[in-house]
Amino acid sequence: MTSRPLLAEVFVRGLYIVLLVASIWVLLRGHNAPGGGFIGGLLAVAASAAYALTFNATSALQRLPLRPAALAAIGVLLSAASGVPALWSDLPFLTHLWVELPLGIADLPLSTVMVFDFGVYLCVWGALGGYCLGLLRALEEAP
Amino acid sequence: MMWPLAPMLVPLATALLCVLTQSTPRRQQMISVVGATVLLITSTLLFLEVQQVGALRVVLGHWPLPFGIEFVADVLGTALALVAALMLNVTVLWQWSDADAAPSSPTLHPLLHGLVAGVCGAFMTADLFNLYVWFEVALMCALGLLAHGGGLHQLDAALKYFVLNVIGTMLFLVAVALIYAATGHLNFSALGDAMARLDAAVALPLYGLLLFALLAKAAAFPLYAWLPASYHTLPPPVLALFSALLAKVGIYAILRLFGNVFTPAPALLYDALGWIAVLSMIAGVLGAAYHWDMRRILAFHSISQIGYILLAIAMASRTGDTAAIFFTLHHSLVKASLILVAALVFRYTGHYDLRRCGGLYASRPWLGVAFLLLALSLVGIPPFSGFWGKYLIVREALSQGAYLWTACALLVSVVTLYSMMKIWLEAFWKPHPDPAWRAPEHVRLAPAWVGVSGLALVVLSIGVAPEALIGFADAAAGALRGDVP
């Protein structure tokens, strides 16, 4: 009979969501205050790692939106693509552009930097998360 | 404005798309082939455009210089990127043959393209720290390729490669940090001015550390141990790509920094470089003469040939740079094709060990002819292409009064000839040690043959009409030294 850490399971189920929301908040906040894609991505990795430690690595991997390598690759592609719009304005690659989207109540500031940072976020989550979960799985499978 | 970045961005995008298609090998291979072809086309066009209009410059993100990270596509960088693109195509093409190809694995193609992205990035960047970043990209991809297969030999090679290269890379990073602390600059053109104003007692150790780290990357004496320890475990198409590109990145960085950015660097450095070059030549060629495994022989040869290139750089003159550029371009192609010929020998006889193969000239005469032509090109027998490279080096060394170095270079040539003839006599001329041996009939080698003969034709045409390449190398050297109108 194996003992289940029931309290931890209940707690981590909630913590997983909270950590992911916090990681998005840190990702977005980074544009005006400390934070950004890298730290947001690390928080997301922490969420995955907490889940894997409480349940197991395989179920944590299933909770990722894609398989880790694909997640990281899409992240880097997004970051690279965020440098492309500058070319239409005859600016060098990776020059970032900002627009204010008027919504009536307030203006919503948007920028290509956000796309870049979101790419970094996905890349960190995919690469470091995949690495961490892969190691945990190797530990679980070890005799 | 993105155009000069194509040699980095195309393989980077291809590598990422190959990661996304890992579960469908056929689609992944299609993407890999298309990506390699697009890279070849764009780098050829870029090469031609740079010939016409001169260096193209981009500062990423529109940051002002000297703070922004600058990329410069100049004559030398685009030529090396073109060679990288060519070799990537040969490697990818080779996958369709049943010669000793790399084991098909979902991570092979992403790593191949990633390696080329790192190498091309190093050829294009004009920022010292960014150069380190591209070194790291290439190092990580090379490490993945070396560990491929996961056998004991592969992991042993990967570990040796990793440890020795990481030491080199870390020393490079320390050198970059110290240079930044001393000058406050990383951009190449800003660095050149800032270092020239620096006190000689401060500058010399910085230059020395930087050169030392780059020599480890270039596999020069006495830091070459990683190259013969790791190369022979690779599948030949990947090995061809490695030997054409990996040590060349180190060579390129030395040529760029000590032939262009930091000119004139203290004369002591060039003297030291000359002695290191001569010792690399001797150590490499003796290793080659000792070994019987074709891949090891060719790997040790690379060290000795790197010695020749470094000797040319140590001449610190426009003619010396011309010789170094000529030799680098020529050696990348010749060495890669020789490795591919060795892989064909392996396919026919089943062995890389020369003592266990033979009789190929009787059954596959064209392979023998191809090997002989390429080997003579490598050794530098006139009128083959290697001769012109060595001629330029020897003439410049003589005119600078470096008689001892010249004598060593000529002597090493003779030993090179010996070890090339050893391969020829053992693998092709002597009868096969096993009398019951027959060359296999059912082979699918057409793609491999296309790759080898294409490269061999390029090498031969360099030998027949060297003026074009010499003229080009001279123009590139002139651009490095800044005395082009």
PDB file of N, CA, C and O in Angstrom, chain B residues 334-388:
ATOM      1  N   VAL B 334      38.078  20.210 -49.363  1.00  0.00           N
ATOM      2  CA  VAL B 334      38.877  19.005 -49.601  1.00  0.00           C
ATOM      3  C   VAL B 334      38.707  18.016 -48.465  1.00  0.00           C
ATOM      4  O   VAL B 334      38.481  16.821 -48.689  1.00  0.00           O
ATOM      5  N   LYS B 335      38.808  18.500 -47.237  1.00  0.00           N
ATOM      6  CA  LYS B 335      38.753  17.584 -46.109  1.00  0.00           C
ATOM      7  C   LYS B 335      37.389  16.922 -46.027  1.00  0.00           C
ATOM      8  O   LYS B 335      37.287  15.715 -45.816  1.00  0.00           O
ATOM      9  N   ALA B 336      36.336  17.703 -46.265  1.00  0.00           N
ATOM     10  CA  ALA B 336      34.995  17.117 -46.228  1.00  0.00           C
ATOM     11  C   ALA B 336      34.861  16.046 -47.303  1.00  0.00           C
ATOM     12  O   ALA B 336      34.332  14.960 -47.045  1.00  0.00           O
ATOM     13  N   SER B 337      35.363  16.309 -48.507  1.00  0.00           N
ATOM     14  CA  SER B 337      35.192  15.288 -49.552  1.00  0.00           C
ATOM     15  C   SER B 337      36.032  14.056 -49.251  1.00  0.00           C
ATOM     16  O   SER B 337      35.598  12.945 -49.540  1.00  0.00           O
ATOM     17  N   LEU B 338      37.216  14.229 -48.674  1.00  0.00           N
ATOM     18  CA  LEU B 338      38.023  13.049 -48.331  1.00  0.00           C
ATOM     19  C   LEU B 338      37.307  12.181 -47.296  1.00  0.00           C
ATOM     20  O   LEU B 338      37.334  10.953 -47.376  1.00  0.00           O
ATOM     21  N   ILE B 339      36.652  12.832 -46.335  1.00  0.00           N
ATOM     22  CA  ILE B 339      35.936  12.058 -45.319  1.00  0.00           C
ATOM     23  C   ILE B 339      34.782  11.295 -45.961  1.00  0.00           C
ATOM     24  O   ILE B 339      34.515  10.138 -45.615  1.00  0.00           O
ATOM     25  N   LEU B 340      34.129  11.928 -46.934  1.00  0.00           N
ATOM     26  CA  LEU B 340      33.019  11.241 -47.599  1.00  0.00           C
ATOM     27  C   LEU B 340      33.537  10.072 -48.437  1.00  0.00           C
ATOM     28  O   LEU B 340      32.892   9.019 -48.508  1.00  0.00           O
ATOM     29  N   VAL B 341      34.711  10.249 -49.060  1.00  0.00           N
ATOM     30  CA  VAL B 341      35.306   9.129 -49.802  1.00  0.00           C
ATOM     31  C   VAL B 341      35.618   7.992 -48.834  1.00  0.00           C
ATOM     32  O   VAL B 341      35.344   6.818 -49.122  1.00  0.00           O
ATOM     33  N   ALA B 342      36.157   8.336 -47.657  1.00  0.00           N
ATOM     34  CA  ALA B 342      36.448   7.306 -46.662  1.00  0.00           C
ATOM     35  C   ALA B 342      35.175   6.566 -46.272  1.00  0.00           C
ATOM     36  O   ALA B 342      35.191   5.344 -46.060  1.00  0.00           O
ATOM     37  N   ALA B 343      34.047   7.301 -46.217  1.00  0.00           N
ATOM     38  CA  ALA B 343      32.782   6.644 -45.879  1.00  0.00           C
ATOM     39  C   ALA B 343      32.364   5.677 -46.978  1.00  0.00           C
ATOM     40  O   ALA B 343      31.810   4.606 -46.707  1.00  0.00           O
ATOM     41  N   LEU B 344      32.638   6.044 -48.238  1.00  0.00           N
ATOM     42  CA  LEU B 344      32.318   5.127 -49.337  1.00  0.00           C
ATOM     43  C   LEU B 344      33.208   3.886 -49.254  1.00  0.00           C
ATOM     44  O   LEU B 344      32.750   2.769 -49.502  1.00  0.00           O
ATOM     45  N   VAL B 345      34.483   4.091 -48.923  1.00  0.00           N
ATOM     46  CA  VAL B 345      35.389   2.951 -48.740  1.00  0.00           C
ATOM     47  C   VAL B 345      34.815   2.019 -47.676  1.00  0.00           C
ATOM     48  O   VAL B 345      34.786   0.797 -47.839  1.00  0.00           O
ATOM     49  N   PHE B 346      34.319   2.636 -46.608  1.00  0.00           N
ATOM     50  CA  PHE B 346      33.730   1.841 -45.535  1.00  0.00           C
ATOM     51  C   PHE B 346      32.528   1.055 -46.041  1.00  0.00           C
ATOM     52  O   PHE B 346      32.345  -0.114 -45.714  1.00  0.00           O
ATOM     53  N   ARG B 347      31.701   1.686 -46.871  1.00  0.00           N
ATOM     54  CA  ARG B 347      30.514   1.005 -47.382  1.00  0.00           C
ATOM     55  C   ARG B 347      30.893  -0.207 -48.232  1.00  0.00           C
ATOM     56  O   ARG B 347      30.236  -1.237 -48.196  1.00  0.00           O
ATOM     57  N   TYR B 348      31.973  -0.061 -49.006  1.00  0.00           N
ATOM     58  CA  TYR B 348      32.360  -1.159 -49.891  1.00  0.00           C
ATOM     59  C   TYR B 348      33.124  -2.253 -49.159  1.00  0.00           C
ATOM     60  O   TYR B 348      32.956  -3.436 -49.434  1.00  0.00           O
ATOM     61  N   THR B 349      34.019  -1.867 -48.239  1.00  0.00           N
ATOM     62  CA  THR B 349      34.880  -2.871 -47.617  1.00  0.00           C
ATOM     63  C   THR B 349      34.442  -3.232 -46.204  1.00  0.00           C
ATOM     64  O   THR B 349      34.846  -4.265 -45.694  1.00  0.00           O
ATOM     65  N   GLY B 350      33.640  -2.386 -45.589  1.00  0.00           N
ATOM     66  CA  GLY B 350      33.160  -2.714 -44.254  1.00  0.00           C
ATOM     67  C   GLY B 350      34.080  -2.283 -43.131  1.00  0.00           C
ATOM     68  O   GLY B 350      33.832  -2.599 -41.970  1.00  0.00           O
ATOM     69  N   HIS B 351      35.159  -1.574 -43.447  1.00  0.00           N
ATOM     70  CA  HIS B 351      36.088  -1.182 -42.393  1.00  0.00           C
ATOM     71  C   HIS B 351      36.635   0.220 -42.625  1.00  0.00           C
ATOM     72  O   HIS B 351      36.847   0.617 -43.769  1.00  0.00           O
ATOM     73  N   TYR B 352      36.889   0.919 -41.493  1.00  0.00           N
ATOM     74  CA  TYR B 352      37.646   2.158 -41.575  1.00  0.00           C
ATOM     75  C   TYR B 352      39.126   1.884 -41.334  1.00  0.00           C
ATOM     76  O   TYR B 352      39.977   2.702 -41.653  1.00  0.00           O
ATOM     77  N   ASP B 353      39.405   0.717 -40.716  1.00  0.00           N
ATOM     78  CA  ASP B 353      40.792   0.385 -40.419  1.00  0.00           C
ATOM     79  C   ASP B 353      41.489  -0.050 -41.704  1.00  0.00           C
ATOM     80  O   ASP B 353      41.063  -1.003 -42.372  1.00  0.00           O
ATOM     81  N   LEU B 354      42.572   0.649 -42.029  1.00  0.00           N
ATOM     82  CA  LEU B 354      43.230   0.406 -43.316  1.00  0.00           C
ATOM     83  C   LEU B 354      43.783  -1.010 -43.422  1.00  0.00           C
ATOM     84  O   LEU B 354      43.900  -1.552 -44.518  1.00  0.00           O
ATOM     85  N   ARG B 355      44.135  -1.598 -42.264  1.00  0.00           N
ATOM     86  CA  ARG B 355      44.727  -2.931 -42.330  1.00  0.00           C
ATOM     87  C   ARG B 355      43.709  -3.962 -42.768  1.00  0.00           C
ATOM     88  O   ARG B 355      44.055  -5.055 -43.173  1.00  0.00           O
ATOM     89  N   ARG B 356      42.420  -3.623 -42.659  1.00  0.00           N
ATOM     90  CA  ARG B 356      41.396  -4.610 -42.977  1.00  0.00           C
ATOM     91  C   ARG B 356      40.681  -4.335 -44.284  1.00  0.00           C
ATOM     92  O   ARG B 356      39.688  -4.983 -44.602  1.00  0.00           O
ATOM     93  N   CYS B 357      41.103  -3.306 -45.022  1.00  0.00           N
ATOM     94  CA  CYS B 357      40.438  -3.118 -46.306  1.00  0.00           C
ATOM     95  C   CYS B 357      41.469  -3.133 -47.418  1.00  0.00           C
ATOM     96  O   CYS B 357      42.680  -3.170 -47.162  1.00  0.00           O
ATOM     97  N   GLY B 358      41.003  -3.091 -48.634  1.00  0.00           N
ATOM     98  CA  GLY B 358      41.919  -3.155 -49.763  1.00  0.00           C
ATOM     99  C   GLY B 358      41.179  -3.576 -51.017  1.00  0.00           C
ATOM    100  O   GLY B 358      39.960  -3.805 -50.996  1.00  0.00           O
ATOM    101  N   GLY B 359      41.909  -3.612 -52.121  1.00  0.00           N
ATOM    102  CA  GLY B 359      41.366  -4.136 -53.365  1.00  0.00           C
ATOM    103  C   GLY B 359      40.328  -3.268 -54.028  1.00  0.00           C
ATOM    104  O   GLY B 359      39.636  -3.699 -54.950  1.00  0.00           O
ATOM    105  N   LEU B 360      40.200  -1.995 -53.573  1.00  0.00           N
ATOM    106  CA  LEU B 360      39.119  -1.185 -54.141  1.00  0.00           C
ATOM    107  C   LEU B 360      39.446  -0.651 -55.525  1.00  0.00           C
ATOM    108  O   LEU B 360      38.542  -0.380 -56.306  1.00  0.00           O
ATOM    109  N   TYR B 361      40.733  -0.502 -55.842  1.00  0.00           N
ATOM    110  CA  TYR B 361      41.058   0.067 -57.153  1.00  0.00           C
ATOM    111  C   TYR B 361      40.613  -0.870 -58.257  1.00  0.00           C
ATOM    112  O   TYR B 361      40.184  -0.439 -59.323  1.00  0.00           O
ATOM    113  N   ALA B 362      40.720  -2.205 -58.004  1.00  0.00           N
ATOM    114  CA  ALA B 362      40.296  -3.178 -59.007  1.00  0.00           C
ATOM    115  C   ALA B 362      38.780  -3.141 -59.180  1.00  0.00           C
ATOM    116  O   ALA B 362      38.282  -3.219 -60.307  1.00  0.00           O
ATOM    117  N   SER B 363      38.031  -3.025 -58.070  1.00  0.00           N
ATOM    118  CA  SER B 363      36.580  -3.150 -58.203  1.00  0.00           C
ATOM    119  C   SER B 363      35.895  -1.795 -58.364  1.00  0.00           C
ATOM    120  O   SER B 363      34.853  -1.703 -59.000  1.00  0.00           O
ATOM    121  N   ARG B 364      36.420  -0.718 -57.782  1.00  0.00           N
ATOM    122  CA  ARG B 364      35.782   0.598 -57.886  1.00  0.00           C
ATOM    123  C   ARG B 364      36.827   1.627 -58.295  1.00  0.00           C
ATOM    124  O   ARG B 364      37.217   2.485 -57.494  1.00  0.00           O
ATOM    125  N   PRO B 365      37.307   1.556 -59.553  1.00  0.00           N
ATOM    126  CA  PRO B 365      38.426   2.436 -59.934  1.00  0.00           C
ATOM    127  C   PRO B 365      38.110   3.924 -59.786  1.00  0.00           C
ATOM    128  O   PRO B 365      38.985   4.714 -59.425  1.00  0.00           O
ATOM    129  N   TRP B 366      36.842   4.309 -60.021  1.00  0.00           N
ATOM    130  CA  TRP B 366      36.533   5.748 -59.969  1.00  0.00           C
ATOM    131  C   TRP B 366      36.682   6.310 -58.566  1.00  0.00           C
ATOM    132  O   TRP B 366      37.064   7.470 -58.389  1.00  0.00           O
ATOM    133  N   LEU B 367      36.378   5.451 -57.593  1.00  0.00           N
ATOM    134  CA  LEU B 367      36.559   5.907 -56.211  1.00  0.00           C
ATOM    135  C   LEU B 367      38.039   6.151 -55.952  1.00  0.00           C
ATOM    136  O   LEU B 367      38.425   7.133 -55.307  1.00  0.00           O
ATOM    137  N   GLY B 368      38.876   5.225 -56.496  1.00  0.00           N
ATOM    138  CA  GLY B 368      40.317   5.385 -56.351  1.00  0.00           C
ATOM    139  C   GLY B 368      40.801   6.671 -56.981  1.00  0.00           C
ATOM    140  O   GLY B 368      41.596   7.426 -56.395  1.00  0.00           O
ATOM    141  N   VAL B 369      40.292   6.965 -58.176  1.00  0.00           N
ATOM    142  CA  VAL B 369      40.706   8.191 -58.865  1.00  0.00           C
ATOM    143  C   VAL B 369      40.283   9.406 -58.053  1.00  0.00           C
ATOM    144  O   VAL B 369      41.072  10.334 -57.831  1.00  0.00           O
ATOM    145  N   ALA B 370      39.028   9.369 -57.575  1.00  0.00           N
ATOM    146  CA  ALA B 370      38.537  10.514 -56.795  1.00  0.00           C
ATOM    147  C   ALA B 370      39.404  10.719 -55.560  1.00  0.00           C
ATOM    148  O   ALA B 370      39.803  11.846 -55.248  1.00  0.00           O
ATOM    149  N   PHE B 371      39.716   9.611 -54.869  1.00  0.00           N
ATOM    150  CA  PHE B 371      40.528   9.763 -53.664  1.00  0.00           C
ATOM    151  C   PHE B 371      41.896  10.336 -53.994  1.00  0.00           C
ATOM    152  O   PHE B 371      42.394  11.236 -53.323  1.00  0.00           O
ATOM    153  N   LEU B 372      42.492   9.792 -55.064  1.00  0.00           N
ATOM    154  CA  LEU B 372      43.852  10.227 -55.401  1.00  0.00           C
ATOM    155  C   LEU B 372      43.874  11.722 -55.714  1.00  0.00           C
ATOM    156  O   LEU B 372      44.745  12.460 -55.237  1.00  0.00           O
ATOM    157  N   LEU B 373      42.895  12.160 -56.514  1.00  0.00           N
ATOM    158  CA  LEU B 373      42.857  13.583 -56.871  1.00  0.00           C
ATOM    159  C   LEU B 373      42.692  14.452 -55.626  1.00  0.00           C
ATOM    160  O   LEU B 373      43.369  15.464 -55.459  1.00  0.00           O
ATOM    161  N   LEU B 374      41.784  14.026 -54.745  1.00  0.00           N
ATOM    162  CA  LEU B 374      41.539  14.835 -53.543  1.00  0.00           C
ATOM    163  C   LEU B 374      42.746  14.811 -52.624  1.00  0.00           C
ATOM    164  O   LEU B 374      43.127  15.837 -52.051  1.00  0.00           O
ATOM    165  N   ALA B 375      43.378  13.621 -52.487  1.00  0.00           N
ATOM    166  CA  ALA B 375      44.529  13.524 -51.587  1.00  0.00           C
ATOM    167  C   ALA B 375      45.670  14.390 -52.096  1.00  0.00           C
ATOM    168  O   ALA B 375      46.329  15.087 -51.322  1.00  0.00           O
ATOM    169  N   LEU B 376      45.880  14.374 -53.415  1.00  0.00           N
ATOM    170  CA  LEU B 376      46.957  15.200 -53.953  1.00  0.00           C
ATOM    171  C   LEU B 376      46.626  16.687 -53.801  1.00  0.00           C
ATOM    172  O   LEU B 376      47.519  17.507 -53.603  1.00  0.00           O
ATOM    173  N   SER B 377      45.326  17.005 -53.869  1.00  0.00           N
ATOM    174  CA  SER B 377      44.938  18.401 -53.621  1.00  0.00           C
ATOM    175  C   SER B 377      45.253  18.795 -52.192  1.00  0.00           C
ATOM    176  O   SER B 377      45.743  19.896 -51.929  1.00  0.00           O
ATOM    177  N   LEU B 378      44.974  17.871 -51.252  1.00  0.00           N
ATOM    178  CA  LEU B 378      45.230  18.186 -49.851  1.00  0.00           C
ATOM    179  C   LEU B 378      46.724  18.378 -49.614  1.00  0.00           C
ATOM    180  O   LEU B 378      47.152  19.323 -48.947  1.00  0.00           O
ATOM    181  N   VAL B 379      47.522  17.460 -50.177  1.00  0.00           N
ATOM    182  CA  VAL B 379      48.965  17.539 -49.950  1.00  0.00           C
ATOM    183  C   VAL B 379      49.541  18.784 -50.606  1.00  0.00           C
ATOM    184  O   VAL B 379      50.458  19.413 -50.072  1.00  0.00           O
ATOM    185  N   GLY B 380      48.997  19.142 -51.775  1.00  0.00           N
ATOM    186  CA  GLY B 380      49.500  20.325 -52.458  1.00  0.00           C
ATOM    187  C   GLY B 380      50.521  19.990 -53.521  1.00  0.00           C
ATOM    188  O   GLY B 380      51.557  20.653 -53.644  1.00  0.00           O
ATOM    189  N   ILE B 381      50.242  18.938 -54.292  1.00  0.00           N
ATOM    190  CA  ILE B 381      51.084  18.626 -55.448  1.00  0.00           C
ATOM    191  C   ILE B 381      50.576  19.473 -56.610  1.00  0.00           C
ATOM    192  O   ILE B 381      49.375  19.444 -56.891  1.00  0.00           O
ATOM    193  N   PRO B 382      51.424  20.244 -57.273  1.00  0.00           N
ATOM    194  CA  PRO B 382      50.921  21.005 -58.406  1.00  0.00           C
ATOM    195  C   PRO B 382      50.456  20.045 -59.494  1.00  0.00           C
ATOM    196  O   PRO B 382      51.048  18.979 -59.632  1.00  0.00           O
ATOM    197  N   PRO B 383      49.415  20.329 -60.228  1.00  0.00           N
ATOM    198  CA  PRO B 383      48.667  21.585 -60.272  1.00  0.00           C
ATOM    199  C   PRO B 383      47.411  21.540 -59.425  1.00  0.00           C
ATOM    200  O   PRO B 383      46.463  22.260 -59.729  1.00  0.00           O
ATOM    201  N   PHE B 384      47.347  20.723 -58.386  1.00  0.00           N
ATOM    202  CA  PHE B 384      46.100  20.626 -57.631  1.00  0.00           C
ATOM    203  C   PHE B 384      45.979  21.794 -56.650  1.00  0.00           C
ATOM    204  O   PHE B 384      46.959  22.476 -56.344  1.00  0.00           O
ATOM    205  N   SER B 385      44.731  21.952 -56.133  1.00  0.00           N
ATOM    206  CA  SER B 385      44.397  23.222 -55.485  1.00  0.00           C
ATOM    207  C   SER B 385      45.242  23.511 -54.242  1.00  0.00           C
ATOM    208  O   SER B 385      45.608  24.649 -54.006  1.00  0.00           O
ATOM    209  N   GLY B 386      45.568  22.467 -53.453  1.00  0.00           N
ATOM    210  CA  GLY B 386      46.306  22.728 -52.228  1.00  0.00           C
ATOM    211  C   GLY B 386      47.658  23.365 -52.488  1.00  0.00           C
ATOM    212  O   GLY B 386      48.199  24.088 -51.648  1.00  0.00           O
ATOM    213  N   PHE B 387      48.217  23.106 -53.669  1.00  0.00           N
ATOM    214  CA  PHE B 387      49.516  23.659 -53.997  1.00  0.00           C
ATOM    215  C   PHE B 387      49.514  25.176 -53.913  1.00  0.00           C
ATOM    216  O   PHE B 387      50.436  25.790 -53.372  1.00  0.00           O
ATOM    217  N   TRP B 388      48.449  25.784 -54.436  1.00  0.00           N
ATOM    218  CA  TRP B 388      48.419  27.250 -54.487  1.00  0.00           C
ATOM    219  C   TRP B 388      48.371  27.846 -53.097  1.00  0.00           C
ATOM    220  O   TRP B 388      49.031  28.858 -52.832  1.00  0.00           O
TER     221      TRP B 388
END
